[in-house]
mmCIF file of C-alpha atoms and ligand atoms in Angstrom:
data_model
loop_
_atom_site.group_PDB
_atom_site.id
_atom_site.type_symbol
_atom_site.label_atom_id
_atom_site.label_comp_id
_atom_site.label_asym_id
_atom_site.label_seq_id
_atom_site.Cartn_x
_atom_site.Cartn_y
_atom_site.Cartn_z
ATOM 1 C CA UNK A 22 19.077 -102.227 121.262
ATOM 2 C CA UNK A 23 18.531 -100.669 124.219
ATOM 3 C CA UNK A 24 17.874 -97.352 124.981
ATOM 4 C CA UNK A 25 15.747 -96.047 121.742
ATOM 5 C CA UNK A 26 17.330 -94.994 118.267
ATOM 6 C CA UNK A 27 20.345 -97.328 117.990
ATOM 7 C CA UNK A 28 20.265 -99.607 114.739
ATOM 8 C CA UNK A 29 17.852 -102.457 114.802
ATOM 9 C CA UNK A 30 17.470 -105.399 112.909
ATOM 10 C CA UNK A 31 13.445 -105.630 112.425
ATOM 11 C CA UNK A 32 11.709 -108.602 110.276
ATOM 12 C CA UNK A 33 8.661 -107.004 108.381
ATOM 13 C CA UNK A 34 6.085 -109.547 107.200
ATOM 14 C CA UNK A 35 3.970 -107.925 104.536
ATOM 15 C CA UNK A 36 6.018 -104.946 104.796
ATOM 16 C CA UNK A 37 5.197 -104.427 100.593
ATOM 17 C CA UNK A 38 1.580 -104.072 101.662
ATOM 18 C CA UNK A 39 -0.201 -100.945 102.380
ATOM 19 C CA UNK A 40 0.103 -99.932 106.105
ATOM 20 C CA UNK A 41 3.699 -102.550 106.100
ATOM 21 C CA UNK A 42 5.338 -100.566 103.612
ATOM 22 C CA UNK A 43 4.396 -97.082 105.189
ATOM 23 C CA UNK A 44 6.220 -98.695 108.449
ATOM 24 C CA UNK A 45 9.160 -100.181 106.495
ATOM 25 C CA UNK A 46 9.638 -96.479 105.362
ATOM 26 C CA UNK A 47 9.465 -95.034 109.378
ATOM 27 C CA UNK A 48 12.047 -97.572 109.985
ATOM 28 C CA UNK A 49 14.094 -96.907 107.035
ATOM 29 C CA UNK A 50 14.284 -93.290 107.851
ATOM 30 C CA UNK A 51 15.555 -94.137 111.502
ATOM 31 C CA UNK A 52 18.240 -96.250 110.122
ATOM 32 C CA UNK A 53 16.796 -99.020 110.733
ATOM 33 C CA UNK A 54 18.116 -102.454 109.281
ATOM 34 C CA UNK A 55 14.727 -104.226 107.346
ATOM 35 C CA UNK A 56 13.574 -107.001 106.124
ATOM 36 C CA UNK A 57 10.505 -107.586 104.482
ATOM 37 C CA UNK A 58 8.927 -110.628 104.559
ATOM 38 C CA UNK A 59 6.073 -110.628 101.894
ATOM 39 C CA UNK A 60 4.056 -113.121 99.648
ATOM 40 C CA UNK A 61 3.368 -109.880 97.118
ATOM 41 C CA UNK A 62 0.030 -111.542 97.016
ATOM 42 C CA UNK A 63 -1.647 -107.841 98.138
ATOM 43 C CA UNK A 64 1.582 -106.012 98.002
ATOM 44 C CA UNK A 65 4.239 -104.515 95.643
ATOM 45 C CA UNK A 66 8.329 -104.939 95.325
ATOM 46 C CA UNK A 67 7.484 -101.191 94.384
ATOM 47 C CA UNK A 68 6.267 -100.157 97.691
ATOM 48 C CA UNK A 69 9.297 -101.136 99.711
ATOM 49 C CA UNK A 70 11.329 -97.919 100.267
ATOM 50 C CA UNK A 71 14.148 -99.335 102.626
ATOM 51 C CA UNK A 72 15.417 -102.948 102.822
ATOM 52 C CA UNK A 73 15.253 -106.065 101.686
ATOM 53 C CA UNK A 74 12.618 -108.112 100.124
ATOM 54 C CA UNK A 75 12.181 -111.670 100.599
ATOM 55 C CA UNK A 76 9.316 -112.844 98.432
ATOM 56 C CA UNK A 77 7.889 -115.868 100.219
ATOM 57 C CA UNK A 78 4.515 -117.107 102.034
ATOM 58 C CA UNK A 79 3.867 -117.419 106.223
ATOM 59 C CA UNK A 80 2.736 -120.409 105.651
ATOM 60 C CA UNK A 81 5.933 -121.793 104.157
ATOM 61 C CA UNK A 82 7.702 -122.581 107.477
ATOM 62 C CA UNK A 83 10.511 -123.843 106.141
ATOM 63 C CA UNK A 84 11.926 -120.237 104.320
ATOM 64 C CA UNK A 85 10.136 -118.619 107.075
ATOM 65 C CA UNK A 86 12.471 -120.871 109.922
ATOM 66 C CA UNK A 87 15.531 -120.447 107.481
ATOM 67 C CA UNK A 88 15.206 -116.515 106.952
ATOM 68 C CA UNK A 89 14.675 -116.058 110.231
ATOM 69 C CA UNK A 90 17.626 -117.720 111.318
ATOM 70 C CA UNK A 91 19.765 -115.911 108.939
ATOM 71 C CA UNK A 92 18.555 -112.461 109.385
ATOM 72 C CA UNK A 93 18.831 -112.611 113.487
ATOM 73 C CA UNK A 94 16.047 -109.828 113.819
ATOM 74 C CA UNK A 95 15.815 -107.978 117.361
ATOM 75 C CA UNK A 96 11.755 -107.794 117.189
ATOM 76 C CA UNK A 97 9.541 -108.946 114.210
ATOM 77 C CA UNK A 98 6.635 -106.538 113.022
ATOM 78 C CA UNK A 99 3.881 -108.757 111.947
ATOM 79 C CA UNK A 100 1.237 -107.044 109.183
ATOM 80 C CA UNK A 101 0.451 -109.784 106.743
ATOM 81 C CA UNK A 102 -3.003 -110.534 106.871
ATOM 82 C CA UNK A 103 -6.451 -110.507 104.880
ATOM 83 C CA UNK A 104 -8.263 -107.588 105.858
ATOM 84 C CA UNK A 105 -11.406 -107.073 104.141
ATOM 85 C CA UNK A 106 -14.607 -107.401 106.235
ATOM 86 C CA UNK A 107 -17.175 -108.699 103.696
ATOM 87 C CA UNK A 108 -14.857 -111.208 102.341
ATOM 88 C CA UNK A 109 -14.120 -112.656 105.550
ATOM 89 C CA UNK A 110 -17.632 -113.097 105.974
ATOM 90 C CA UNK A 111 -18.054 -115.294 102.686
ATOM 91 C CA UNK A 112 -14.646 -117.075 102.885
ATOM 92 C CA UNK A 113 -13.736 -117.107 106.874
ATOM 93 C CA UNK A 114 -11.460 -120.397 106.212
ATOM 94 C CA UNK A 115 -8.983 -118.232 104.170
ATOM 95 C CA UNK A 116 -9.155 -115.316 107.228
ATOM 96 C CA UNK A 117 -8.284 -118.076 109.955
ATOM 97 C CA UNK A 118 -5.413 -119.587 108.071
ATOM 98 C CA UNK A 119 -3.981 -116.516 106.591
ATOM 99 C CA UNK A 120 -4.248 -114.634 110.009
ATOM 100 C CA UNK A 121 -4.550 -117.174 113.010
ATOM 101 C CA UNK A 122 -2.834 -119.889 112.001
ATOM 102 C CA UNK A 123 0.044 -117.929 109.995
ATOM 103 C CA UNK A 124 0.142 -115.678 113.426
ATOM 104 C CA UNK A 125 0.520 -118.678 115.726
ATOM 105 C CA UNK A 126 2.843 -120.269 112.772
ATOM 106 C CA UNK A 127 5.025 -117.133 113.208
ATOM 107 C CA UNK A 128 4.774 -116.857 117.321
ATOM 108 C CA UNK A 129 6.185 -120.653 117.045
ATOM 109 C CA UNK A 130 9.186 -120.024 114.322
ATOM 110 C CA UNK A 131 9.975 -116.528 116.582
ATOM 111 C CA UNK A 132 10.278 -119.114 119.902
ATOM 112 C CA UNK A 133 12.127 -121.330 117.601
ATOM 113 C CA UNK A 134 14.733 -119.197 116.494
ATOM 114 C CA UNK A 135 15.065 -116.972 119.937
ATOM 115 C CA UNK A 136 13.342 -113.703 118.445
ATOM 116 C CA UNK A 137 11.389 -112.229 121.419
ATOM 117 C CA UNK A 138 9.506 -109.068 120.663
ATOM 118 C CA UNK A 139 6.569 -108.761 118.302
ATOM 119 C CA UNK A 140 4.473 -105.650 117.117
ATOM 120 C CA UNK A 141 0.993 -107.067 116.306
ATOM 121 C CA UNK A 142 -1.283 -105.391 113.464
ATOM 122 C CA UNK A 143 -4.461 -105.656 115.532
ATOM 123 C CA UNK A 144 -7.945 -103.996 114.717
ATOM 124 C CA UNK A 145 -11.003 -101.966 115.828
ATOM 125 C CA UNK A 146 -12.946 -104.848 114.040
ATOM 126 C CA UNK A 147 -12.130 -106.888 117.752
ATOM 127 C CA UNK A 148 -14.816 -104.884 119.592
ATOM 128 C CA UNK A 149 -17.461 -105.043 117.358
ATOM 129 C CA UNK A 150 -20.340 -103.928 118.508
ATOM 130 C CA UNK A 151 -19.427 -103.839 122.384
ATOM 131 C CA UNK A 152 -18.356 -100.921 124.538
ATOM 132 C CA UNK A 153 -19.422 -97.289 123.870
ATOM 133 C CA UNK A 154 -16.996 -95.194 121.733
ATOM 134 C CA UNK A 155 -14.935 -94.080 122.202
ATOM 135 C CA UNK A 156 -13.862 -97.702 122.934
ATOM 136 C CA UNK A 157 -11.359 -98.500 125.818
ATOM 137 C CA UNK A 158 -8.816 -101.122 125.423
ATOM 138 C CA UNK A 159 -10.688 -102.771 128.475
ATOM 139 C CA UNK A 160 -13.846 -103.429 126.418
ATOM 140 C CA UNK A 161 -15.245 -106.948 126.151
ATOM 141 C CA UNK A 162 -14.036 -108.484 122.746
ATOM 142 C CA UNK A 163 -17.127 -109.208 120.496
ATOM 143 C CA UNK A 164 -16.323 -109.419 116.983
ATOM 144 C CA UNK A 165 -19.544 -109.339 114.277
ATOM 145 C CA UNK A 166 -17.309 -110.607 111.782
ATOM 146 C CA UNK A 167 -14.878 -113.622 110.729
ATOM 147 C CA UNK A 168 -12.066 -110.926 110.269
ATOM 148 C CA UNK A 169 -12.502 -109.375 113.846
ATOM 149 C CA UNK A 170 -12.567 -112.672 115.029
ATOM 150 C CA UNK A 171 -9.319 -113.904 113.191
ATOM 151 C CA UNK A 172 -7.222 -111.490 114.831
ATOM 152 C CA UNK A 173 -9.342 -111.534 118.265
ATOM 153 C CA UNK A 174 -7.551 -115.098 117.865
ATOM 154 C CA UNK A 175 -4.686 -114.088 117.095
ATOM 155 C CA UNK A 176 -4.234 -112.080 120.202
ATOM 156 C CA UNK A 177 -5.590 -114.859 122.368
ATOM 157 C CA UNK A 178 -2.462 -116.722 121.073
ATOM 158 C CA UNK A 179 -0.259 -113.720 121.634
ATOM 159 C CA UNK A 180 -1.379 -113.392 125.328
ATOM 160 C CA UNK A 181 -0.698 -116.975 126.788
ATOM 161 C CA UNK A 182 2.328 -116.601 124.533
ATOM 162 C CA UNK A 183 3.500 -114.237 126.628
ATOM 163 C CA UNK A 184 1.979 -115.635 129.993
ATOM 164 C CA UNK A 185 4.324 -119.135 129.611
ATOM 165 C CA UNK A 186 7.620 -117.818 128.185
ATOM 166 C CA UNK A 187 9.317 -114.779 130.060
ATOM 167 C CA UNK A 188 11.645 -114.157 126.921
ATOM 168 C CA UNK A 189 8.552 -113.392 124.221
ATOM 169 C CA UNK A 190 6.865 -109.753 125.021
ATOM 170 C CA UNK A 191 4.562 -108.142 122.292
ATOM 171 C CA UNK A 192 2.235 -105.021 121.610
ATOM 172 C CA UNK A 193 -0.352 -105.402 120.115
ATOM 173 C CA UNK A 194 -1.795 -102.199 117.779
ATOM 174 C CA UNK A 195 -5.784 -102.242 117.274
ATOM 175 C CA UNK A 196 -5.978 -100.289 114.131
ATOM 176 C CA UNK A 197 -8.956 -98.089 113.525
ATOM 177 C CA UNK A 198 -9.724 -97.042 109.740
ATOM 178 C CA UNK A 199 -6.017 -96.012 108.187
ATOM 179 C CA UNK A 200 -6.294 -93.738 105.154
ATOM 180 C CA UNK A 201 -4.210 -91.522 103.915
ATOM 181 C CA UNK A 202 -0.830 -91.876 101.943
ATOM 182 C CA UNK A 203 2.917 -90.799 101.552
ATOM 183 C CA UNK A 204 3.333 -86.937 101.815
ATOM 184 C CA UNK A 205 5.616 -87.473 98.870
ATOM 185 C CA UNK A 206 3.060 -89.739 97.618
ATOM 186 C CA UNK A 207 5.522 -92.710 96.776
ATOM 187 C CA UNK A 208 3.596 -95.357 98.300
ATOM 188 C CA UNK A 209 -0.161 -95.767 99.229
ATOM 189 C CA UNK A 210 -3.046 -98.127 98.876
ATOM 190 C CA UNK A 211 -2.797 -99.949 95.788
ATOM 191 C CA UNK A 212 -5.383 -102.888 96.325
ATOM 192 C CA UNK A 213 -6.389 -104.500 93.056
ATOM 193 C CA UNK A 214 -9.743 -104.344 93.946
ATOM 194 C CA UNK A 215 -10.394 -101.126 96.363
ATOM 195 C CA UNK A 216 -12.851 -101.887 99.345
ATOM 196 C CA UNK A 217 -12.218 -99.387 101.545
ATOM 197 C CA UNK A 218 -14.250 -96.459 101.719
ATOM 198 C CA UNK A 219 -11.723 -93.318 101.113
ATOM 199 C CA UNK A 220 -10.033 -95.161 98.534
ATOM 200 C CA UNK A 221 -13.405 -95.815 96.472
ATOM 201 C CA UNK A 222 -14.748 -92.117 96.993
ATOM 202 C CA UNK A 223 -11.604 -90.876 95.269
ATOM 203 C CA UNK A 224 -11.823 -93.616 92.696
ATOM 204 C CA UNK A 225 -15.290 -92.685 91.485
ATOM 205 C CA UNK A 226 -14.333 -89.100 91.513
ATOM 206 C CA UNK A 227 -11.403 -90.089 89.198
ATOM 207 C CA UNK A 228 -13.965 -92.032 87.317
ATOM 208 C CA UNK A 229 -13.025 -95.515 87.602
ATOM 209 C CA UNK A 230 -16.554 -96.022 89.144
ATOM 210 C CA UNK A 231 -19.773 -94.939 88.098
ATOM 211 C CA UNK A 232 -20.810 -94.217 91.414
ATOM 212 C CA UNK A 233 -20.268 -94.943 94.970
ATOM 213 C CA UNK A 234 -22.986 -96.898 96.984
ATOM 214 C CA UNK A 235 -23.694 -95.866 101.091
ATOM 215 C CA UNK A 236 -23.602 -99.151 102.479
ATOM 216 C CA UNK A 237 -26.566 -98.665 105.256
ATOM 217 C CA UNK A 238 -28.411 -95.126 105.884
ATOM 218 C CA UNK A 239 -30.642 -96.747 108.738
ATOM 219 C CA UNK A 240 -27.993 -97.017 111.266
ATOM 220 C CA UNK A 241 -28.294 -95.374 114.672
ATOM 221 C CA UNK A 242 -26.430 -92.718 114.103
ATOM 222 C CA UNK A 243 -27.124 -88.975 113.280
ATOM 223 C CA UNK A 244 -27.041 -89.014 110.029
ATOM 224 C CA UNK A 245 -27.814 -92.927 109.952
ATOM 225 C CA UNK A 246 -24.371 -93.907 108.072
ATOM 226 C CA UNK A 247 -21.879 -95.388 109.853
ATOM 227 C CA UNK A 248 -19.323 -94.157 111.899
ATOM 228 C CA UNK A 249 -14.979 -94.421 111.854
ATOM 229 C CA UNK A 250 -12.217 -93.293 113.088
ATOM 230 C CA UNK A 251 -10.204 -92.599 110.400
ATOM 231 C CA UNK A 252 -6.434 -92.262 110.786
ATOM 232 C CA UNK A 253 -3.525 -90.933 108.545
ATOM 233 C CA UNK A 254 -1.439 -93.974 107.851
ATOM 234 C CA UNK A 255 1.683 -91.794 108.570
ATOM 235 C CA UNK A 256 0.893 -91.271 112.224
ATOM 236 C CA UNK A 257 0.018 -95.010 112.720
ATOM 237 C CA UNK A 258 3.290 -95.543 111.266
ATOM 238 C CA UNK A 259 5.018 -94.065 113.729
ATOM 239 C CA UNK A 260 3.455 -95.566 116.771
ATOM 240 C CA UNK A 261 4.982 -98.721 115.452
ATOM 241 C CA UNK A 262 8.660 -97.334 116.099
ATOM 242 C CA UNK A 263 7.167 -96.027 119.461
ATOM 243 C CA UNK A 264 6.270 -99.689 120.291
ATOM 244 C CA UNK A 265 9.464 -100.649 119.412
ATOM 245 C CA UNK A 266 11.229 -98.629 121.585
ATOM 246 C CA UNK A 267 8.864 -99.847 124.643
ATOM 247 C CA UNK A 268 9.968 -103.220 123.667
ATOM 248 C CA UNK A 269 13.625 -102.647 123.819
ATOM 249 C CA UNK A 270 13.578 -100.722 126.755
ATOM 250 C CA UNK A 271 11.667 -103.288 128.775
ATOM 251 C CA UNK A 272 7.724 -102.774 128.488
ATOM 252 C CA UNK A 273 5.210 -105.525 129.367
ATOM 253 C CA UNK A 274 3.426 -106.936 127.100
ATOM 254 C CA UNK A 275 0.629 -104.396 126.013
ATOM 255 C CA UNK A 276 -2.536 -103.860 123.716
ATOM 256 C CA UNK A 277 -3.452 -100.167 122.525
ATOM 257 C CA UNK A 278 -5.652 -98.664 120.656
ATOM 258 C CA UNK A 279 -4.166 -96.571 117.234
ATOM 259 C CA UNK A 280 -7.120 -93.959 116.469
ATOM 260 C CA UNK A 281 -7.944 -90.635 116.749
ATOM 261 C CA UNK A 282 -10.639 -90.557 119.117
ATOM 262 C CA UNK A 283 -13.682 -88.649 117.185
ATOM 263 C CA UNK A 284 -14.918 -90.411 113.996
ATOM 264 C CA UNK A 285 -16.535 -89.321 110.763
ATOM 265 C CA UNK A 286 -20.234 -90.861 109.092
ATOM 266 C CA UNK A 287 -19.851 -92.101 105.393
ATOM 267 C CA UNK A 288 -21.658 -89.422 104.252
ATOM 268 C CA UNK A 289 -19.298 -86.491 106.413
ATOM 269 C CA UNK A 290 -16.391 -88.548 104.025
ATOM 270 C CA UNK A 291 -18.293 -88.206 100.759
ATOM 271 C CA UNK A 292 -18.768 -84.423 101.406
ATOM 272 C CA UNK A 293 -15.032 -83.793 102.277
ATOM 273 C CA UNK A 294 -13.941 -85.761 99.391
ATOM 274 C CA UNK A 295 -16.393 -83.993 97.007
ATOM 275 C CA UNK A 296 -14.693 -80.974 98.363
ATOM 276 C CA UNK A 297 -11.184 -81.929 98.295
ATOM 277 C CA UNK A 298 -11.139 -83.300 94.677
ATOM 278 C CA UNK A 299 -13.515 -80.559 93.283
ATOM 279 C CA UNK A 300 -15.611 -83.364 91.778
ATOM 280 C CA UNK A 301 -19.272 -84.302 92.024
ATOM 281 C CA UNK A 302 -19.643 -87.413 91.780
ATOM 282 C CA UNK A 303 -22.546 -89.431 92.099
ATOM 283 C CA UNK A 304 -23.342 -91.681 95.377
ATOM 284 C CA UNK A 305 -26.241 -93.820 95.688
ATOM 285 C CA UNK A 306 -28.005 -95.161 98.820
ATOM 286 C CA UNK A 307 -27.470 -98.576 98.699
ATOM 287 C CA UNK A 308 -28.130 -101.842 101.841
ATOM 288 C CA UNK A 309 -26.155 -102.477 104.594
ATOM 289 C CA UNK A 310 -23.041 -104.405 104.545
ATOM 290 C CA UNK A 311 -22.758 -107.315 106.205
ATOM 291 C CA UNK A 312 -20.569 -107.180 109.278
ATOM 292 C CA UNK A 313 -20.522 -103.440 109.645
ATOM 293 C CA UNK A 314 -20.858 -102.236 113.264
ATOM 294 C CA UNK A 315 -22.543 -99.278 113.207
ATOM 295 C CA UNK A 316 -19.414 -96.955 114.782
ATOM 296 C CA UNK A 317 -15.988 -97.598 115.993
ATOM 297 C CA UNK A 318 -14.033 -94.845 117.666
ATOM 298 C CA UNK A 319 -11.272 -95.386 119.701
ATOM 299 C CA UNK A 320 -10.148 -94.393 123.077
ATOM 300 C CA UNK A 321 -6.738 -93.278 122.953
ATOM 301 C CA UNK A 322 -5.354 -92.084 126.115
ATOM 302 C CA UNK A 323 -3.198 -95.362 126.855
ATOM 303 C CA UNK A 324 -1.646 -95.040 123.817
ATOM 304 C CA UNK A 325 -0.411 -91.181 124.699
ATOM 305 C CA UNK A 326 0.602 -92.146 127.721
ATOM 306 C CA UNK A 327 2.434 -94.956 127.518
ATOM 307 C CA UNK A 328 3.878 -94.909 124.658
ATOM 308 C CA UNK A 329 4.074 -90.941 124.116
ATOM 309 C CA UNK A 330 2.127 -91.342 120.898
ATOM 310 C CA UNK A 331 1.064 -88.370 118.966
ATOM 311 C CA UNK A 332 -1.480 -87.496 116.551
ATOM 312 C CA UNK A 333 -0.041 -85.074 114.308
ATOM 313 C CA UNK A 334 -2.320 -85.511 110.978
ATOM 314 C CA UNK A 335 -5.387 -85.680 112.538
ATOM 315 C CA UNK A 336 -7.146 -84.010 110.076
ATOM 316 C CA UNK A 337 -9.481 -85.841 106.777
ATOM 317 C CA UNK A 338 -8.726 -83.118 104.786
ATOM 318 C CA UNK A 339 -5.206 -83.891 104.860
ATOM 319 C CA UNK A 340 -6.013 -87.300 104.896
ATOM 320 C CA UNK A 341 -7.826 -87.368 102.090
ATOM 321 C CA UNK A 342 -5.658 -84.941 100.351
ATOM 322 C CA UNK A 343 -2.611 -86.687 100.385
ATOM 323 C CA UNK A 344 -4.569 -90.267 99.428
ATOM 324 C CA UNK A 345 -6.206 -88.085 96.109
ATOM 325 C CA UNK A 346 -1.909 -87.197 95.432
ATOM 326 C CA UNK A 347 -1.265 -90.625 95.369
ATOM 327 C CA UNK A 348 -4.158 -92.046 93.470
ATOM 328 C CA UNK A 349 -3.819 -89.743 90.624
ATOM 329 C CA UNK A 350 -0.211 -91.046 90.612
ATOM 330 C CA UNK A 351 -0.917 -95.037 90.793
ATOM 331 C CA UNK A 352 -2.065 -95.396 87.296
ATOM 332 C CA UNK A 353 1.495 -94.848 85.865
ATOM 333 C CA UNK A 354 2.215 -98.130 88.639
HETATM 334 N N1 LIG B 25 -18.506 -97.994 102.873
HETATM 335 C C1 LIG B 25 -19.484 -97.514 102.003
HETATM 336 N N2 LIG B 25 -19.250 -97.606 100.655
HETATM 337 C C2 LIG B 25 -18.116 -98.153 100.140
HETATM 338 C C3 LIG B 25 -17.125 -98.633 101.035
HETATM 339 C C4 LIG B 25 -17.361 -98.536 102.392
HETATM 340 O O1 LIG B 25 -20.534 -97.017 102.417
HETATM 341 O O2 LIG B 25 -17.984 -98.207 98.904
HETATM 342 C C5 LIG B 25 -18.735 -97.890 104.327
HETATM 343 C C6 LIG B 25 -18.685 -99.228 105.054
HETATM 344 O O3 LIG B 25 -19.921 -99.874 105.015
HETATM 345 C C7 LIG B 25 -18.265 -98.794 106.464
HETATM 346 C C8 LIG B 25 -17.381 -97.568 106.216
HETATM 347 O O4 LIG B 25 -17.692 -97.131 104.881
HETATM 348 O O5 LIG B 25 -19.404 -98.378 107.184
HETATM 349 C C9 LIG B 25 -15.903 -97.892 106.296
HETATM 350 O O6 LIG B 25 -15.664 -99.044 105.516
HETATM 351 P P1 LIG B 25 -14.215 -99.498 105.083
HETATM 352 O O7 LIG B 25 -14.378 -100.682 104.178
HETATM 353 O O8 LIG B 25 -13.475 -98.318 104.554
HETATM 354 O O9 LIG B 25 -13.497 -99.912 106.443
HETATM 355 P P2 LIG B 25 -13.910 -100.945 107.610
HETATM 356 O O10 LIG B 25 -14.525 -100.086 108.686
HETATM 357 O O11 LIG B 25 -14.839 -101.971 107.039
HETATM 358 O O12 LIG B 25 -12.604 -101.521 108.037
#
């Protein structure tokens, strides 16, 4: 494994889910040997380009123990998780089993079976509303919201993980807002209920929705929406197979930031979606959300320079574009 491209053998948790699959494909076209690990809960047999699928549940550590003995992976890539803000708020229970407990479930199978390296779907949602964006890896950790705080946790775990056993090193990726889909647009997001914001926008322009509500106009920000950093899923992607390589070539334990470093308001994204889709559709001003910091842009020098990350789709028009591709394809899904 060392030395970069040579064949791997990586175990994907939720690799059928959105941002899992996109990886699974990254990998796949590397020659990568994958195995998807995935409940199908959010995700789809559908969405898993290269590999194997292995429909099962974290939280059954029996199949989990067994698979993982089988498979022998070199490094596990963990993205199974509940990820929507507002619903953490209402049900947090679910967001610490399904994401702290499943994470420290999986740390403890990984030390059980002698699998050492772990990738670590982290999130923006960690900072809250600390630090000044763009947002350093170095700022204080202050979720507003069960979800932040289930994978603040999670990394908690990760850390003195790493501090008491020389043989288990991880990274640890703190997603900003991924959007975007396939260039081919084979695989995208395919919630059954859409939360995120890109993903409604182009849904009431299709006209699945009447309209789309502005969650907030009285935040302190110029135009009083808030604020992300929204980044093609494509180029997060591949700063997963960059991580990997760190890994196998010796890298510390690490945390980095996955962004683009400038951000767009909800309103800037309702314009460049009217624009990209041709379609007026109809937005209304609507309350806050609860749990919503008001903006979240991430620093992301470390990430350049340590893992030679690049952006190379930093651009919501293409990000948008390619996400309108594949939602005009997912009703024949
Ligand atoms: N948002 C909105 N209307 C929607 C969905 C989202 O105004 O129908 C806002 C949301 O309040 C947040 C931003 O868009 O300020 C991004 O939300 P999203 O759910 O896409 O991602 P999050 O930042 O919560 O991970």
């Amino acid at each position: 494994m060392e030395g970069g491209y040579s064949q791997v053998k990586i175990f994907v948790t939720g690799g059928a889910g959105y941002i899992g699959s996109h990886v699974v494909k990254a990998l796949g076209e590397q020659g990568h040997d994958v195995l998807v690990y995935d409940n199908l809960v959010t995700g789809n047999r559908w969405a898993v380009l290269y590999g194997s699928l292995v429909e099962a549940d974290l939280a059954d550590r029996k199949t989990l123990v067994e698979i993982l003995r089988q498979f022998k992976p070199d490094a596990v890539m963990h993205f199974a998780a509940s990820i929507v803000v507002p619903e953490s708020v209402a049900h947090p229970v679910k967001y610490y089993f399904n994401n702290t407990a499943c994470t420290a479930g999986l740390i403890k199978a990984m030390l059980e079976c002698g699998v050492g390296k772990l990738i670590f779907s982290s999130t923006a949602a960690v900072y809250g509303t600390s630090g000044v964006p763009p947002i350093k890896e170095t700022a204080p950790l202050a979720p507003i919201n069960p979800y932040g705080t289930s994978k603040m946790m999670s990394e908690v775990i990760l850390k003195d993980t790493a501090l008491a056993h020389d043989d288990f090193r991880y990274v640890s990726l703190r997603y900003f807002n991924v959007a975007g889909a396939d260039g081919q647009a084979r695989i995208g997001q395919a919630y059954k209920e859409a939360t995120h914001l890109i993903t409604r926008a182009l849904k009431t322009a299709k006209g699945e929705m009447e309209r789309l509500d502005i969650y907030g106009t009285d935040y302190p920000t110029p135009d009083g929406t808030c604020i992300r950093d929204y980044i093609h899923v494509e180029d997060l992607a591949g700063a997963h197979a960059l991580a990997l390589d760190y890994l196998a070539s010796g890298g510390a334990s690490e945390v980095f930031n996955l962004g683009y470093g400038h951000g767009f308001s909800v309103r800037e994204v309702v314009s460049a979606v009217r624009k990209i889709t041709g379609i007026g559709f109809s937005v209304a001003e609507a309350g806050r959300r609860e749990g919503d910091p008001p903006e979240l842009v991430a620093a992301n020098e470390k990430i350049k320079a340590v893992l030679g990350w690049k952006p190379l789709r930093d651009d919501l028009d293409h990000i948008i574009r390619t996400a309108w591709r594949w939602e005009m394809k997912l009703g024949g899904k």
